[in-house]
Amino acid sequence: MADKEKTRIDVDIYGQTYKMVGKETSFHMRQVASIVDDKMREISSHNPNLDSTKIAVLAAVNSVHDYLKLKEQVEQMEIQLKKLKG
């Protein structure tokens, strides 16, 4: 994809501004940033002594965990669908 076709936006995550560049819509990219910000703030509220780097790593770990659980659910649903189709 050509550079001029990419979406470029500034987003705020946990008090820092980041430039995001991607193929998705600006709405999608802002939604991703908002979810990361929410997760970091949630972790920080439960662990107020952690620095922002550790909070970011824990947010990433939580996000990957959620992704893997959803992926597993999709795979199970695909198996069930194949069984139903015969």
Coordinates of N, CA, C and O in Angstrom, one line a residue:
M1 N 0.8 -1.2 0.0 CA 0.0 0.0 0.0 C 0.9 1.2 0.0 O 1.8 1.3 0.7
A2 N 0.6 2.2 -0.8 CA 1.4 3.4 -0.9 C 1.2 4.2 0.4 O 0.2 4.2 1.0
D3 N 2.3 4.9 0.7 CA 2.3 5.7 1.9 C 1.1 6.7 2.0 O 0.6 6.9 3.1
K4 N 0.8 7.3 0.9 CA -0.3 8.3 1.0 C -1.7 7.6 1.2 O -2.6 8.3 1.5
E5 N -1.8 6.3 1.1 CA -3.0 5.6 1.4 C -3.2 5.2 2.8 O -4.2 4.8 3.3
K6 N -2.1 5.4 3.6 CA -2.1 5.0 5.0 C -2.8 6.1 5.9 O -2.7 7.3 5.6
T7 N -3.4 5.7 6.9 CA -4.0 6.6 7.9 C -2.9 7.0 8.9 O -2.2 6.1 9.4
R8 N -2.9 8.3 9.2 CA -1.9 8.8 10.1 C -2.6 9.6 11.2 O -3.3 10.6 10.8
I9 N -2.5 9.3 12.4 CA -3.2 10.0 13.5 C -2.3 10.1 14.7 O -1.4 9.3 14.9
D10 N -2.6 11.1 15.6 CA -2.0 11.1 16.9 C -3.0 10.6 17.9 O -4.2 11.0 17.8
V11 N -2.6 9.8 18.8 CA -3.4 9.3 19.8 C -2.7 9.4 21.2 O -1.5 9.5 21.3
D12 N -3.6 9.5 22.2 CA -3.0 9.6 23.6 C -3.3 8.3 24.3 O -4.4 7.7 24.3
I13 N -2.2 7.7 24.8 CA -2.2 6.5 25.6 C -1.5 6.7 26.9 O -0.3 7.0 26.9
Y14 N -2.2 6.6 28.0 CA -1.6 6.7 29.3 C -0.8 8.0 29.5 O 0.3 7.9 30.0
G15 N -1.3 9.1 29.0 CA -0.7 10.4 29.2 C 0.4 10.7 28.2 O 1.0 11.7 28.3
Q16 N 0.6 9.8 27.2 CA 1.6 10.1 26.2 C 1.0 10.1 24.8 O 0.0 9.4 24.5
T17 N 1.5 11.0 23.9 CA 1.0 11.1 22.6 C 1.9 10.2 21.7 O 3.1 10.3 21.7
Y18 N 1.2 9.4 20.8 CA 1.8 8.5 19.9 C 1.3 8.8 18.5 O 0.1 9.1 18.3
K19 N 2.2 8.7 17.5 CA 1.7 8.8 16.1 C 1.5 7.4 15.6 O 2.3 6.5 15.7
M20 N 0.2 7.1 15.2 CA -0.1 5.8 14.6 C -0.2 5.9 13.1 O -0.8 6.9 12.6
V21 N 0.3 4.9 12.4 CA 0.2 4.8 11.0 C -0.3 3.4 10.6 O 0.3 2.5 11.1
G22 N -1.3 3.3 9.8 CA -1.8 2.0 9.5 C -2.8 2.1 8.3 O -3.1 3.1 7.8
K23 N -3.2 0.9 7.9 CA -4.2 0.7 6.8 C -5.6 0.9 7.3 O -6.5 1.1 6.5
E24 N -5.9 0.8 8.6 CA -7.2 0.8 9.1 C -7.7 2.3 9.2 O -7.0 3.2 9.0
T25 N -9.0 2.4 9.4 CA -9.7 3.7 9.5 C -9.1 4.4 10.8 O -8.7 3.8 11.7
S26 N -9.3 5.7 10.8 CA -8.9 6.5 12.0 C -9.7 6.1 13.2 O -9.3 6.0 14.3
F27 N -11.0 5.7 13.0 CA -11.9 5.3 14.0 C -11.4 4.0 14.7 O -11.3 3.9 15.9
H28 N -11.0 3.1 13.8 CA -10.4 1.8 14.3 C -9.2 2.0 15.1 O -9.0 1.5 16.2
M29 N -8.3 2.8 14.6 CA -7.0 3.1 15.3 C -7.2 3.8 16.6 O -6.6 3.5 17.6
R30 N -8.2 4.7 16.7 CA -8.5 5.4 17.9 C -9.1 4.4 18.9 O -8.9 4.5 20.1
Q31 N -9.9 3.5 18.4 CA -10.5 2.5 19.3 C -9.4 1.6 19.9 O -9.5 1.3 21.1
V32 N -8.5 1.2 19.1 CA -7.4 0.4 19.6 C -6.6 1.1 20.7 O -6.3 0.6 21.8
A33 N -6.3 2.4 20.4 CA -5.5 3.2 21.4 C -6.4 3.4 22.7 O -5.8 3.3 23.8
S34 N -7.6 3.6 22.5 CA -8.5 3.7 23.7 C -8.5 2.5 24.5 O -8.5 2.5 25.8
I35 N -8.6 1.3 23.9 CA -8.6 0.0 24.6 C -7.3 -0.1 25.4 O -7.3 -0.5 26.6
V36 N -6.2 0.2 24.7 CA -4.9 0.1 25.4 C -4.8 1.0 26.6 O -4.4 0.7 27.7
D37 N -5.2 2.3 26.4 CA -5.3 3.3 27.4 C -6.1 2.8 28.6 O -5.7 2.9 29.8
D38 N -7.3 2.3 28.3 CA -8.2 1.8 29.4 C -7.5 0.6 30.1 O -7.6 0.6 31.4
K39 N -6.9 -0.3 29.4 CA -6.3 -1.5 30.1 C -5.1 -1.0 31.0 O -4.9 -1.5 32.1
M40 N -4.3 0.0 30.5 CA -3.2 0.5 31.3 C -3.7 1.2 32.5 O -3.1 1.0 33.6
R41 N -4.7 1.9 32.4 CA -5.3 2.7 33.6 C -5.9 1.7 34.6 O -5.8 1.9 35.8
E42 N -6.5 0.6 34.1 CA -7.1 -0.4 34.9 C -6.0 -1.1 35.7 O -6.0 -1.3 37.0
I43 N -4.9 -1.5 35.0 CA -3.7 -2.1 35.7 C -3.1 -1.2 36.7 O -2.8 -1.6 37.9
S44 N -3.0 0.1 36.3 CA -2.4 1.1 37.2 C -3.2 1.3 38.5 O -2.7 1.4 39.6
S45 N -4.5 1.2 38.3 CA -5.4 1.4 39.5 C -5.3 0.3 40.5 O -5.5 0.5 41.7
H46 N -4.9 -0.9 40.0 CA -4.8 -2.0 40.9 C -3.3 -2.2 41.4 O -3.1 -2.9 42.4
N47 N -2.4 -1.5 40.7 CA -1.0 -1.6 41.1 C -0.3 -0.2 41.0 O 0.5 0.1 40.1
P48 N -0.7 0.7 41.9 CA -0.3 2.1 41.7 C 1.3 2.3 41.8 O 1.7 3.4 41.4
N49 N 2.0 1.4 42.3 CA 3.5 1.5 42.4 C 4.2 1.1 41.2 O 5.4 1.3 41.1
L50 N 3.6 0.6 40.2 CA 4.3 0.2 39.0 C 4.6 1.4 38.1 O 3.8 2.3 37.9
D51 N 5.7 1.3 37.4 CA 6.1 2.3 36.4 C 5.3 2.1 35.1 O 4.8 1.0 34.9
S52 N 5.4 3.1 34.2 CA 4.6 3.0 33.0 C 5.1 1.8 32.1 O 4.3 1.2 31.4
T53 N 6.4 1.5 32.1 CA 6.9 0.4 31.3 C 6.3 -0.9 31.8 O 5.8 -1.7 30.9
K54 N 6.3 -1.2 33.0 CA 5.7 -2.4 33.6 C 4.2 -2.5 33.3 O 3.7 -3.5 33.0
I55 N 3.5 -1.3 33.4 CA 2.1 -1.3 33.2 C 1.9 -1.6 31.7 O 0.9 -2.4 31.4
A56 N 2.7 -1.1 30.8 CA 2.5 -1.4 29.4 C 2.8 -2.9 29.1 O 2.0 -3.5 28.3
V57 N 3.8 -3.4 29.7 CA 4.1 -4.9 29.5 C 2.9 -5.7 30.0 O 2.5 -6.6 29.3
L58 N 2.4 -5.4 31.1 CA 1.2 -6.1 31.7 C 0.0 -6.0 30.8 O -0.8 -6.9 30.6
A59 N -0.2 -4.8 30.2 CA -1.3 -4.6 29.3 C -1.1 -5.4 28.1 O -2.1 -6.0 27.6
A60 N 0.1 -5.5 27.6 CA 0.4 -6.4 26.4 C 0.1 -7.8 26.7 O -0.5 -8.6 26.0
V61 N 0.6 -8.3 27.9 CA 0.4 -9.7 28.3 C -1.1 -10.0 28.4 O -1.6 -11.0 27.9
N62 N -1.9 -9.1 29.0 CA -3.3 -9.2 29.2 C -4.0 -9.3 27.8 O -4.9 -10.1 27.5
S63 N -3.5 -8.4 26.9 CA -4.1 -8.4 25.5 C -3.8 -9.7 24.8 O -4.7 -10.2 24.1
V64 N -2.6 -10.2 24.9 CA -2.3 -11.4 24.2 C -3.1 -12.6 24.8 O -3.6 -13.5 24.0
H65 N -3.2 -12.6 26.1 CA -4.0 -13.6 26.7 C -5.4 -13.6 26.2 O -6.0 -14.6 25.8
D66 N -6.0 -12.4 26.1 CA -7.4 -12.3 25.6 C -7.5 -12.8 24.2 O -8.4 -13.5 23.8
Y67 N -6.5 -12.4 23.4 CA -6.4 -12.8 22.0 C -6.4 -14.3 21.8 O -7.1 -14.9 21.1
L68 N -5.5 -14.9 22.6 CA -5.4 -16.4 22.5 C -6.7 -17.1 23.0 O -7.0 -18.1 22.4
K69 N -7.3 -16.6 24.0 CA -8.6 -17.2 24.4 C -9.7 -17.1 23.4 O -10.4 -18.0 23.1
L70 N -9.7 -15.9 22.7 CA -10.7 -15.7 21.7 C -10.4 -16.6 20.4 O -11.3 -17.2 19.8
K71 N -9.1 -16.7 20.1 CA -8.7 -17.6 19.0 C -9.1 -19.0 19.3 O -9.6 -19.7 18.4
E72 N -8.9 -19.5 20.5 CA -9.2 -20.8 20.9 C -10.8 -21.0 20.8 O -11.2 -22.0 20.3
Q73 N -11.5 -20.0 21.2 CA -13.0 -20.1 21.0 C -13.4 -20.2 19.6 O -14.3 -21.0 19.2
V74 N -12.8 -19.4 18.7 CA -13.1 -19.4 17.3 C -12.8 -20.8 16.7 O -13.6 -21.4 15.9
E75 N -11.6 -21.3 17.1 CA -11.2 -22.7 16.6 C -12.2 -23.7 17.0 O -12.6 -24.6 16.2
Q76 N -12.7 -23.6 18.3 CA -13.7 -24.6 18.8 C -15.0 -24.4 18.0 O -15.7 -25.4 17.7
M77 N -15.4 -23.2 17.7 CA -16.6 -22.9 17.0 C -16.5 -23.5 15.6 O -17.5 -24.0 15.0
E78 N -15.3 -23.3 15.0 CA -15.1 -23.9 13.6 C -15.2 -25.4 13.6 O -15.8 -25.9 12.7
I79 N -14.7 -26.0 14.6 CA -14.8 -27.5 14.7 C -16.3 -27.9 14.8 O -16.8 -28.8 14.2
Q80 N -17.0 -27.2 15.7 CA -18.5 -27.4 15.9 C -19.2 -27.2 14.6 O -20.1 -28.0 14.2
L81 N -18.9 -26.2 13.8 CA -19.5 -25.9 12.6 C -19.3 -27.0 11.6 O -20.2 -27.4 10.8
K82 N -18.1 -27.5 11.5 CA -17.8 -28.6 10.6 C -18.5 -29.8 10.9 O -19.0 -30.5 10.0
K83 N -18.7 -30.1 12.2 CA -19.5 -31.3 12.7 C -21.0 -31.1 12.3 O -21.6 -32.0 11.8
L84 N -21.5 -29.9 12.4 CA -22.9 -29.6 12.0 C -23.1 -29.8 10.5 O -24.2 -30.2 10.1
K85 N -22.1 -29.4 9.7 CA -22.2 -29.4 8.3 C -22.1 -30.9 7.8 O -22.5 -31.2 6.7
G86 N -21.5 -31.7 8.6 CA -21.3 -33.1 8.3 C -20.1 -33.4 7.6 O -19.5 -33.8 6.8

